[in-house]
Amino acid sequence: MSKQAEKGPAAENPEELLDLKITHPKDWAAGIPAVTVAMVDILKEAGLARGMEGLFHMNKKSGFDCSGCAWPDPDDDRSAIAEYCENGAKALAEEATTKKLTGDFFAENSVADLAKLNDYEIGKKGRIAQPVYLAKGATHYAPVSWDFAFKKIADELNALASPDEAAFYTSGRTSNEASFTYQLFVREFGTNNMPDCSNMCHESTGVGLADTIGIGKGTVTLNDFYDTDVIIIMGQNPGTNHPRMLSALEKAKQKGSKIIAVNPLHEAGLMGFKNPQTVKGILGIKTQLADLYLQVKINGDMALLKAMEKLLYEAERENSGSVFDHEFIKKNTTGYVAFLDSLNQYKIDDLAKAAGLTVNEIEQAVDLIKNKSRIIICWAMGITQHKNGVDTVKEIVNLAMLKGAIGKPGAGLCPVRGHSNVQGNRTMMIWDKPKPKQLDKLKEVFGFEPPRGHGYDVVASIKAMDEGKLKVFFAMGGNFLSATPDTLFTAQAMRKLKLSVHVSTKLNRSHLVHGEEALILPTLSRSDKDVVNGEEQFISCENSMGVVQMSKGMLKPVSEHLMNENQIICNLAKATLGHRAVVDWDKYSQSYDAVRDAIAKVIPGCEDYNQKVRLPGGFYLPNAAREGKFITEKNGAVVPFNIAPLPKHELAADEYHMATIRSHDQFNTTIYGLDDRYRGIHNERRVILMNENDMKNAGFRAEEKVDLFNYDDGVERVARLFVVVPYNIPEGNTATYYPEANVLVPINSVAEQSNTPTSKLVNIKIRKHVG
Ligand code: SF4
């Protein structure tokens, strides 16, 4: 058994805790507290005038796209009051803050001192106001010119033995325009090493859907929610991670839809919604959301889906033609008989037990969908971040196909994406595994030969850093170290880099665990006014439902030294490629319209991009599956039923399953505050939610201090000093906050086929804290 060196970011192993307060978890989300909390944040960070100006323009047709999640805006009328949620307002507060980090800040604060702060404290420091450089052996970042920064990176890139010794990461905030020029530069430079944040969240969705329905995206539009009979929400917590979805769910309920929630935790935003934009909500009256709440065990979803399919099959046999959509199945699918046969191997009692439910609960779910076909199935990382994540996505497709619930109004598949443009990034070819025909198109339009081999995704990049195969790491946004698994392993790997570069708006932990040399390049945020050649510019993004629309910031940037992402890429391309470049980088640097014209030539569905993106509300990208047409690579026009085994879970007597979750006061790695008011946890994030029976059996009392351990691959991983919080969670299951518990997620524990870290299921042991 090897022990992981505890030489990680200092904050990974703190010596003391804050003053935790526990209150009763809520059974409703939003309401007036959401408005109050959002306003306090905005006023504190941006001030009244700047904050209100930003909020007024957020998610409006002529305004800017919220940099939070990828939930879509309404196609037609948008709210005159507020087209954003509490978390959208908090995201704006973060980027519209007037606090800025100049050279003085970096002169006063060493990297080592900053690394002692937790993620919340680091994030609250303010916007980075100028490019800064950490020289080899230096203790402090120091201001440098943009020219110095581009030359430094270009020199390092050009000194590599192969372009494959560099990797170029993308976070989901990057616009379509910047994503396009970024991948163009990286491929002209000569590598497909393009890890992105999608590798860590919905990659299992992309693989599972592309393999079945032929497109790695969902098939519903927002309007489908208002014309459906049943919405099933699996492994997703909309109240915290996609809060405006609650308005859509409320409207769906008003129109008669039923909601089935499937989650190991009773999440407030799945139970009730007090809409602060209605009199009812202001008066504190909630709309009940879930009609049926299925509290599955962690990763009990596959067993639940199979149990539902088995019971539906029995109902169909009793009353042929009344439950399954035979016309859909015959026209669009293959493997139906073998699939039904495969269900015979299971007993319903065993499936219910594996799901952590009673047969009666599953029968209730089946009763709700048995005679309906307008069914929408939503999911997020509770489904995808498991070893069997791809298979569970395909099982969702199986269920939808039995019911004919794809490709018609009010029905379909709805993976809900986390970061605002993560789907657009992939559409713009940010991908380590580009298709040959995509590369052929690049070659045809630009005249250079793009690299053909697959590049590194996130997990492969970390391993390549560790093995010394990567020398330069360039991150377009994000907080790579905090977002990735196995934090100490990843930190050690990042320290082996020759040069690490981050294009960022704010300081984060990834700047403090760096290569031999490091650069931070400050960029504009979504809400910032972007002026090129005296003209105000706009960018474009794609939301979770495939709508591409413009986004135009209007707030005065906090510093004159910020550069937009597209210009950073174009300048870097010029510095690196020099006379080798065949792409006209000057042209793209000076004109987003020119970039959009190039997008129109290369990306299917983006013809006339400059015209379509200027339409109020934007335009829908083509999606054949949404129209009920399936164009699959392997199977032609038919979708295969997928036969997958049940996952096997083996736990020692003193082990538990741990899922990492987000608090209500955070968005991905950005920590807005230390409270999780829906779950009743305040002023501390180092908590572990445990079932009271498990606590009793293990001899833990409430608020006991514990240490958490994982032993995969014969390595001891430790997360020290957590506090036990008794919680309504299935026995044998626990939950901790991400990124604090990422240190326990083994680098080799990934989803089959998608390589997504299994952050929703880690085997842990819990022991009383020693210290
Ligand atoms: S739902 Fe998502 S996109 Fe909409 S305002 Fe909230 S965080 Fe932003």
mmCIF file of C-alpha atoms and ligand atoms in Angstrom, residues 58-59 66-71 73 83-89 241-245 667, ligand 1:
data_model
loop_
_atom_site.group_PDB
_atom_site.id
_atom_site.type_symbol
_atom_site.label_atom_id
_atom_site.label_comp_id
_atom_site.label_asym_id
_atom_site.label_seq_id
_atom_site.Cartn_x
_atom_site.Cartn_y
_atom_site.Cartn_z
ATOM 1 C CA MET A 58 -28.634 39.196 -18.405
ATOM 2 C CA ASN A 59 -30.234 36.603 -20.716
ATOM 3 C CA CYS A 66 -25.336 34.100 -18.211
ATOM 4 C CA SER A 67 -21.967 32.433 -17.698
ATOM 5 C CA GLY A 68 -23.555 29.933 -15.299
ATOM 6 C CA CYS A 69 -25.365 26.852 -16.526
ATOM 7 C CA ALA A 70 -26.607 25.978 -20.020
ATOM 8 C CA TRP A 71 -30.349 26.016 -19.288
ATOM 9 C CA ASP A 73 -33.811 31.016 -22.435
ATOM 10 C CA GLU A 83 -34.637 36.300 -16.866
ATOM 11 C CA TYR A 84 -32.142 34.852 -14.420
ATOM 12 C CA CYS A 85 -31.948 32.932 -11.170
ATOM 13 C CA GLU A 86 -30.148 33.390 -7.861
ATOM 14 C CA ASN A 87 -27.101 31.572 -9.174
ATOM 15 C CA GLY A 88 -27.064 33.593 -12.377
ATOM 16 C CA ALA A 89 -27.004 36.747 -10.254
ATOM 17 C CA ASN A 241 -27.468 23.584 -10.750
ATOM 18 C CA HIS A 242 -30.073 24.800 -13.273
ATOM 19 C CA PRO A 243 -32.447 26.936 -11.212
ATOM 20 C CA ARG A 244 -34.512 28.446 -14.041
ATOM 21 C CA MET A 245 -35.564 24.915 -14.918
ATOM 22 C CA PHE A 667 -21.186 26.821 -9.437
HETATM 23 S S1 SF4 B 1 -30.584 28.938 -14.800
HETATM 24 FE FE1 SF4 B 1 -28.434 28.801 -15.328
HETATM 25 S S2 SF4 B 1 -28.198 30.111 -17.170
HETATM 26 FE FE2 SF4 B 1 -30.139 30.648 -16.176
HETATM 27 S S3 SF4 B 1 -29.625 32.395 -14.884
HETATM 28 FE FE3 SF4 B 1 -29.534 30.519 -13.621
HETATM 29 S S4 SF4 B 1 -27.351 29.898 -13.686
HETATM 30 FE FE4 SF4 B 1 -27.709 31.376 -15.361
#
